[in-house]
Short mmCIF file of C-alpha atoms and ligand atoms in Angstrom, two decimals:
data_model
loop_
_atom_site.label_atom_id
_atom_site.label_comp_id
_atom_site.label_asym_id
_atom_site.label_seq_id
_atom_site.Cartn_x
_atom_site.Cartn_y
_atom_site.Cartn_z
CA MET A 10 126.85 81.34 139.31
CA SER A 11 123.41 81.52 138.02
CA LYS A 12 122.81 82.25 134.39
CA VAL A 13 120.19 85.21 133.59
CA VAL A 14 117.85 83.81 130.83
CA LYS A 15 116.40 86.52 128.64
CA ALA A 16 112.77 86.01 127.91
CA THR A 17 111.97 85.63 124.10
CA PRO A 18 110.18 88.74 123.04
CA THR A 19 106.46 88.05 122.16
CA PHE A 20 104.97 88.64 118.72
CA ALA A 21 103.69 91.90 119.87
CA GLU A 22 106.87 93.09 121.27
CA THR A 23 108.73 92.31 118.19
CA MET A 24 106.34 94.06 116.12
CA VAL A 25 106.34 97.12 118.25
CA SER A 26 110.17 97.44 118.23
CA TRP A 27 110.23 96.85 114.41
CA GLN A 28 107.71 99.60 113.83
CA LYS A 29 109.76 102.14 115.67
CA THR A 30 112.67 101.62 113.31
CA HIS A 31 111.24 100.23 110.10
CA GLY A 32 107.47 101.23 110.08
CA ARG A 33 105.86 104.12 108.29
CA ASN A 34 106.19 107.01 110.73
CA HIS A 35 105.64 110.15 108.51
CA LEU A 36 102.17 109.89 107.04
CA PRO A 37 100.18 113.03 107.76
CA TRP A 38 97.69 111.19 109.89
CA GLN A 39 100.30 109.66 112.12
CA ASN A 40 101.80 111.28 115.12
CA THR A 41 98.30 112.63 116.16
CA GLN A 42 95.93 111.36 118.68
CA ASP A 43 93.17 113.49 117.26
CA PRO A 44 90.26 111.04 116.72
CA TYR A 45 88.81 113.26 114.03
CA ARG A 46 92.02 113.08 111.93
CA VAL A 47 92.55 109.35 112.59
CA TRP A 48 89.02 108.54 111.82
CA LEU A 49 88.97 110.54 108.56
CA SER A 50 92.11 108.79 107.29
CA GLU A 51 90.83 105.25 108.28
CA ILE A 52 87.63 105.77 106.31
CA MET A 53 89.55 107.18 103.38
CA LEU A 54 92.04 104.22 103.51
CA GLN A 55 89.44 101.63 103.33
CA GLN A 56 89.79 100.07 99.89
CA THR A 57 91.98 102.91 98.65
CA GLN A 58 95.74 103.22 98.39
CA VAL A 59 97.73 105.53 100.63
CA THR A 60 99.09 107.61 97.68
CA THR A 61 95.58 108.40 96.44
CA VAL A 62 94.44 109.25 99.91
CA LEU A 63 97.09 111.76 100.69
CA GLY A 64 95.70 114.61 98.34
CA TYR A 65 92.09 113.92 99.42
CA TYR A 66 92.99 113.88 103.16
CA ALA A 67 94.70 117.32 102.90
CA LYS A 68 91.79 118.72 100.94
CA PHE A 69 89.23 117.52 103.51
CA LEU A 70 91.24 119.03 106.34
CA ALA A 71 91.60 122.17 104.57
CA HIS A 72 87.81 122.57 104.07
CA PHE A 73 86.81 120.98 107.28
CA PRO A 74 89.40 121.46 109.98
CA THR A 75 87.12 120.07 112.60
CA VAL A 76 84.37 117.57 112.98
CA ALA A 77 81.92 120.56 113.65
CA GLU A 78 82.70 122.03 110.13
CA LEU A 79 82.35 118.75 108.46
CA ALA A 80 78.95 118.19 110.12
CA ALA A 81 77.73 121.67 109.17
CA ALA A 82 78.73 121.39 105.43
CA PRO A 83 76.07 120.72 102.90
CA GLN A 84 76.08 117.11 101.68
CA ASP A 85 76.64 118.15 98.00
CA GLN A 86 79.94 119.84 99.12
CA VAL A 87 81.09 116.72 100.89
CA MET A 88 80.34 114.48 97.94
CA GLY A 89 81.96 116.95 95.62
CA LEU A 90 85.26 116.77 97.59
CA TRP A 91 84.97 112.96 97.71
CA SER A 92 84.64 112.75 94.12
CA GLY A 93 86.94 110.42 92.38
CA LEU A 94 87.82 108.46 95.68
CA GLY A 95 85.08 105.95 94.93
CA TYR A 96 82.77 103.83 97.27
CA TYR A 97 80.62 106.72 97.89
CA SER A 98 78.57 105.24 100.77
CA ARG A 99 81.89 106.11 102.77
CA ALA A 100 81.35 109.87 102.14
CA ARG A 101 77.51 109.60 102.96
CA ASN A 102 78.32 107.84 106.24
CA LEU A 103 81.20 110.16 106.98
CA HIS A 104 79.05 113.16 106.82
CA GLN A 105 76.29 111.52 108.90
CA CYS A 106 78.86 110.17 111.48
CA ALA A 107 80.18 113.90 111.94
CA GLN A 108 76.63 114.92 112.56
CA ASP A 109 76.08 112.13 115.05
CA VAL A 110 79.21 113.07 116.85
CA MET A 111 77.78 116.56 117.16
CA THR A 112 74.37 115.63 118.19
CA ARG A 113 74.85 112.50 120.28
CA PHE A 114 78.21 113.09 121.78
CA GLY A 115 78.36 116.88 122.01
CA GLY A 116 81.18 117.24 119.30
CA VAL A 117 83.61 114.90 121.10
CA PHE A 118 84.34 111.39 119.54
CA PRO A 119 83.63 108.61 122.10
CA GLN A 120 86.81 106.93 123.46
CA THR A 121 85.93 103.21 123.23
CA ALA A 122 85.67 100.96 120.26
CA GLN A 123 82.23 99.77 121.58
CA GLU A 124 80.86 103.34 121.56
CA LEU A 125 82.63 104.32 118.32
CA MET A 126 80.89 101.32 116.64
CA THR A 127 77.47 102.88 117.25
CA LEU A 128 78.34 105.56 114.82
CA PRO A 129 77.46 105.19 111.05
CA GLY A 130 80.23 103.83 108.82
CA ILE A 131 82.45 102.71 111.70
CA GLY A 132 82.71 98.82 111.74
CA ARG A 133 84.69 96.82 114.36
CA SER A 134 88.07 97.31 112.80
CA THR A 135 87.85 100.99 112.27
CA ALA A 136 86.63 101.45 115.69
CA ALA A 137 89.53 99.45 117.04
CA ALA A 138 91.96 101.47 114.92
CA VAL A 139 90.66 104.92 116.23
CA ALA A 140 90.43 103.51 119.92
CA SER A 141 93.98 102.11 119.82
CA PHE A 142 95.66 104.99 118.06
CA CYS A 143 94.04 107.76 120.00
CA PHE A 144 93.16 106.17 123.35
CA SER A 145 95.48 103.23 123.55
CA GLU A 146 92.56 100.85 124.11
CA ARG A 147 93.56 97.18 123.93
CA VAL A 148 91.60 96.17 120.87
CA ALA A 149 92.42 94.32 117.84
CA ILE A 150 92.17 95.73 114.26
CA MET A 151 91.49 93.38 111.45
CA ASP A 152 91.59 94.92 107.95
CA GLY A 153 92.70 93.12 104.85
CA ASN A 154 96.53 93.60 105.47
CA VAL A 155 96.22 92.38 109.16
CA LYS A 156 94.23 89.26 108.20
CA ARG A 157 96.99 88.46 105.74
CA VAL A 158 99.72 88.97 108.33
CA LEU A 159 98.02 87.02 111.13
CA THR A 160 96.84 84.07 108.99
CA ARG A 161 100.22 83.53 107.58
CA PHE A 162 102.05 84.01 110.97
CA TRP A 163 99.85 81.14 112.54
CA ALA A 164 99.23 79.30 109.12
CA TYR A 165 95.52 79.77 109.99
CA GLU A 166 93.91 77.39 107.40
CA ALA A 167 90.28 77.92 108.24
CA ASP A 168 88.09 79.45 105.52
CA LEU A 169 87.50 83.19 106.35
CA SER A 170 84.38 83.19 104.29
CA VAL A 171 82.86 81.13 107.25
CA SER A 172 82.03 83.83 109.84
CA GLN A 173 82.83 81.59 112.82
CA ASN A 174 86.38 81.20 111.43
CA GLU A 175 86.78 84.85 111.17
CA LYS A 176 85.47 85.25 114.87
CA THR A 177 88.17 82.68 115.87
CA LEU A 178 90.83 84.74 114.13
CA TRP A 179 89.65 87.86 116.01
CA GLU A 180 89.90 85.99 119.29
CA LYS A 181 93.49 84.91 118.48
CA ALA A 182 94.31 88.53 117.42
CA GLU A 183 92.98 89.80 120.85
CA ALA A 184 95.02 87.30 122.71
CA ALA A 185 98.18 88.31 120.96
CA LEU A 186 97.74 92.06 121.76
CA PRO A 187 100.45 93.74 123.85
CA SER A 188 99.91 93.38 127.57
CA ARG A 189 102.40 95.97 128.94
CA GLN A 190 102.95 99.72 128.54
CA LEU A 191 99.75 99.99 126.55
CA LYS A 192 99.81 103.70 126.41
CA THR A 193 102.69 103.57 123.89
CA ALA A 194 102.50 100.02 122.91
CA MET A 195 98.94 99.84 121.60
CA PRO A 196 99.05 102.60 118.90
CA ARG A 197 102.42 101.25 117.74
CA TYR A 198 101.36 97.74 117.56
CA SER A 199 98.20 98.53 115.41
CA GLN A 200 100.39 100.57 113.16
CA ALA A 201 103.05 97.86 112.91
CA LEU A 202 100.47 95.33 111.76
CA MET A 203 99.33 97.73 109.03
CA ASP A 204 102.80 98.43 108.02
CA LEU A 205 104.09 94.97 107.81
CA GLY A 206 100.95 93.94 105.61
CA ALA A 207 101.50 97.01 103.51
CA THR A 208 105.23 96.75 103.05
CA LEU A 209 106.51 93.29 103.48
CA CYS A 210 103.79 90.76 103.86
CA LEU A 211 102.41 91.60 100.47
CA PRO A 212 99.69 89.39 98.79
CA ARG A 213 102.14 88.36 96.12
CA LYS A 214 105.92 87.63 96.79
CA PRO A 215 106.01 88.67 100.33
CA ASN A 216 109.45 89.91 101.41
CA CYS A 217 109.93 87.33 104.14
CA PRO A 218 113.74 87.71 104.49
CA SER A 219 113.24 91.19 105.80
CA CYS A 220 110.41 90.32 108.11
CA PRO A 221 110.88 90.80 111.89
CA VAL A 222 108.70 87.73 112.83
CA ARG A 223 109.95 85.30 110.14
CA GLY A 224 111.52 83.09 112.82
CA GLU A 225 108.15 82.29 114.25
CA CYS A 226 106.15 82.52 111.08
CA LYS A 227 104.43 79.15 110.39
CA ALA A 228 103.64 79.95 106.66
CA TYR A 229 107.23 80.94 106.11
CA ALA A 230 108.40 77.69 107.62
CA LEU A 231 105.93 75.79 105.42
CA GLY A 232 107.25 77.67 102.43
CA SER A 233 103.76 78.82 101.36
CA PRO A 234 102.82 82.21 102.58
CA GLU A 235 100.82 82.97 99.51
CA LYS A 236 98.34 80.19 100.52
CA PHE A 237 96.99 82.36 103.27
CA PRO A 238 94.56 83.87 104.06
CA VAL A 239 92.13 81.02 102.86
CA LYS A 240 88.90 82.48 101.55
CA THR A 241 86.90 80.20 99.15
CA ARG A 242 83.59 82.05 98.64
CA LYS A 243 83.99 84.46 95.82
CA LEU A 244 81.93 87.48 95.49
CA LYS A 245 79.11 86.88 93.15
CA ARG A 246 79.50 89.41 90.16
CA SER A 247 76.60 90.62 88.13
CA SER A 248 76.21 93.02 85.28
CA GLU A 249 73.74 95.78 84.31
CA VAL A 250 73.10 97.83 81.24
CA LEU A 251 72.49 101.58 81.67
CA TRP A 252 71.55 104.08 79.14
CA LEU A 253 72.74 107.54 79.86
CA LEU A 254 71.34 110.70 78.37
CA LEU A 255 74.00 113.35 77.63
CA ALA A 256 71.85 116.27 77.00
CA LEU A 257 73.42 119.67 76.01
CA ASN A 258 71.91 123.02 75.44
CA LYS A 259 73.10 125.81 73.07
CA LYS A 260 75.23 127.42 75.88
CA GLY A 261 77.07 124.13 76.13
CA GLU A 262 75.53 123.37 79.54
CA VAL A 263 74.84 119.78 80.43
CA TRP A 264 71.68 118.33 82.11
CA LEU A 265 72.53 116.63 85.51
CA GLU A 266 70.25 115.12 88.04
CA LYS A 267 70.83 114.10 91.63
CA ARG A 268 70.63 110.40 92.13
CA PRO A 269 68.28 108.80 94.61
CA ALA A 270 69.75 108.22 98.22
CA THR A 271 70.09 104.56 97.55
CA GLY A 272 71.23 102.36 94.64
CA ILE A 273 74.06 102.93 92.08
CA TRP A 274 75.76 106.32 92.49
CA ALA A 275 73.49 107.10 95.48
CA SER A 276 73.29 110.93 96.16
CA LEU A 277 75.66 111.84 93.42
CA TYR A 278 74.97 113.95 90.41
CA SER A 279 74.79 112.13 87.18
CA LEU A 280 73.45 112.17 83.71
CA PRO A 281 69.89 110.87 83.64
CA VAL A 282 70.01 106.97 83.78
CA PHE A 283 67.72 104.63 82.04
CA GLU A 284 67.23 100.94 81.97
CA SER A 285 66.82 100.82 78.07
CA GLU A 286 67.16 102.77 74.95
CA GLU A 287 63.35 102.86 74.63
CA ALA A 288 62.87 104.26 78.25
CA LEU A 289 65.45 106.95 77.27
CA LYS A 290 63.71 107.87 74.11
CA LYS A 291 60.37 107.78 75.75
CA ALA A 292 61.54 110.44 78.41
CA LEU A 293 61.96 112.97 75.58
CA SER A 294 59.16 113.98 73.38
CA PHE A 295 59.91 113.90 69.74
CA LYS A 296 57.45 116.85 69.39
CA GLU A 297 59.66 118.92 71.65
CA LEU A 298 62.84 117.82 69.93
CA LYS A 299 61.50 118.63 66.49
CA LYS A 300 60.61 122.18 67.79
CA THR A 301 64.00 122.53 69.33
CA ARG A 302 65.90 121.52 66.14
CA LYS A 303 63.22 123.08 63.79
CA LEU A 304 63.27 119.88 61.82
CA SER A 305 60.28 117.83 60.59
CA GLU A 306 62.19 114.54 60.94
CA GLU A 307 63.39 112.62 63.92
CA PRO A 308 66.19 114.37 65.92
CA GLU A 309 69.73 113.24 65.48
CA TRP A 310 71.02 111.17 68.18
CA THR A 311 74.60 110.48 68.52
CA LEU A 312 75.48 107.27 70.15
CA LEU A 313 78.83 107.58 71.86
CA PRO A 314 81.14 104.54 72.36
CA THR A 315 79.82 102.12 74.92
CA PHE A 316 82.03 101.81 77.99
CA LYS A 317 82.21 99.45 80.92
CA HIS A 318 82.62 100.49 84.51
CA VAL A 319 83.55 97.97 87.18
CA LEU A 320 82.10 98.26 90.61
CA THR A 321 82.89 95.81 93.56
CA HIS A 322 79.96 93.37 92.72
CA LYS A 323 78.80 94.62 89.40
CA ASP A 324 79.93 95.50 85.86
CA LEU A 325 78.04 98.42 84.39
CA HIS A 326 77.77 98.55 80.65
CA CYS A 327 76.98 102.07 79.77
CA HIS A 328 75.50 103.39 76.46
CA VAL A 329 75.48 107.16 76.01
CA MET A 330 73.01 109.11 73.79
CA LYS A 331 74.06 112.61 73.09
CA VAL A 332 71.43 115.14 71.98
CA MET A 333 71.09 118.87 71.68
CA LEU A 334 68.08 120.45 73.52
CA ASN A 335 66.81 123.89 74.21
CA GLN A 336 64.73 122.89 77.08
CA ALA A 337 64.71 120.43 79.97
CA PRO A 338 64.43 116.81 79.29
CA GLN A 339 61.16 115.21 80.65
CA THR A 340 62.62 112.87 83.24
CA PRO A 341 61.02 112.08 86.42
CA ALA A 342 64.00 113.28 88.56
CA GLN A 343 64.77 116.86 89.53
CA GLY A 344 67.53 118.23 87.39
CA ALA A 345 69.23 121.31 86.12
CA TRP A 346 71.57 122.67 83.48
CA TRP A 347 75.10 123.02 84.75
CA ALA A 348 77.97 125.04 83.10
CA GLN A 349 81.44 123.44 82.94
CA ASN A 350 82.79 125.45 85.79
CA ASP A 351 79.83 124.54 87.98
CA TRP A 352 79.71 120.69 87.23
CA LYS A 353 83.33 120.15 87.89
CA VAL A 354 82.90 120.79 91.60
CA LEU A 355 79.89 118.59 91.99
CA GLY A 356 80.13 115.02 93.46
CA LEU A 357 80.04 112.87 90.16
CA PRO A 358 80.64 109.23 89.73
CA THR A 359 84.07 108.72 88.29
CA PRO A 360 82.82 107.42 84.79
CA ILE A 361 80.38 110.38 84.37
CA ARG A 362 83.30 112.76 85.24
CA HIS A 363 85.53 111.03 82.68
CA LEU A 364 82.72 111.06 80.08
CA LEU A 365 82.00 114.77 80.55
CA SER A 366 85.67 115.69 80.58
CA ASN A 367 86.30 113.80 77.30
CA SER A 368 83.11 114.83 75.33
CA LEU A 369 82.33 118.48 76.26
S1 SF4 B 417 107.65 85.86 107.42
FE1 SF4 B 417 106.69 86.36 105.49
S2 SF4 B 417 104.65 85.44 105.44
FE2 SF4 B 417 105.44 85.40 107.64
S3 SF4 B 417 104.54 87.34 108.45
FE3 SF4 B 417 106.72 87.77 107.68
S4 SF4 B 417 106.37 88.65 105.54
FE4 SF4 B 417 104.45 87.54 106.24
#
């Protein structure tokens, strides 16, 4: 009597069946194949926790239920709604991308990763996520969570700060993709990789005993999952000193300016920013200030406590000068007085929002 030998499930097959029963299946951007919703969630989830994204995702969809409505919105409204989520280039690209979908693709998201990648703010992994979730395209995603899972599974020791090594990992990831029943398997497989990285294969203390692929995982066998991924080149950090002018008028309004389209806090509203105390003071004529305060002496500046704001590559050391004015400060950028009810809905950098909330 011949014995029937059952084929061992592949890595992809194991991941797909694990996701069905143990993965995350109730997030609001799941169970949809609407590329607008999937794309919106993918952009928001870059460098941001799921719990933070939930509220922003709901708010964006309430204001902009379709890509057409997002494209037609004023940039200030988009930046205002994004305020607090950080990494503001994502919001600028999001808006531009919606406009490009309208003008270049007639309001319909393209269906292949290759075409999606031609849109602003959509990199290779985001394009693959949208294409695999919505159109079941056989393409590999590669965000931070996925890199961790795959490098551990294969005990992939090559340094990922070398681009050729990262390219090789992509190739291995492509070879490991599901090969059957792609319509259902591809979305689930992409989700499984994300879920495993977010729930079990954690950066510190991964929960290997609960992992569906621990039997084949090389890093687990070696007893050193936390050694992977290997990335030696660290981001070079720099620091910068900023002087911020917190100018108020008698009505309690604050002077805000729109930042240039590039550089720190690009396209957001901010207090006027200067590189030194001298530059800040020069931007205000003492004569004007004397008139305002009806004093013959120098005006009273209040120096608020200095604070540090940490960006990805840079620490910002911010000094804040507070002064009362009756007229507009003489700064080169276009600005205006904003009442509390109005500035609260603007796109403001998080530290400026905190500063205003705590000092007005
Ligand atoms: S066994 Fe551990 S290290 Fe390997 S993939 Fe699973 S959780 Fe990650």
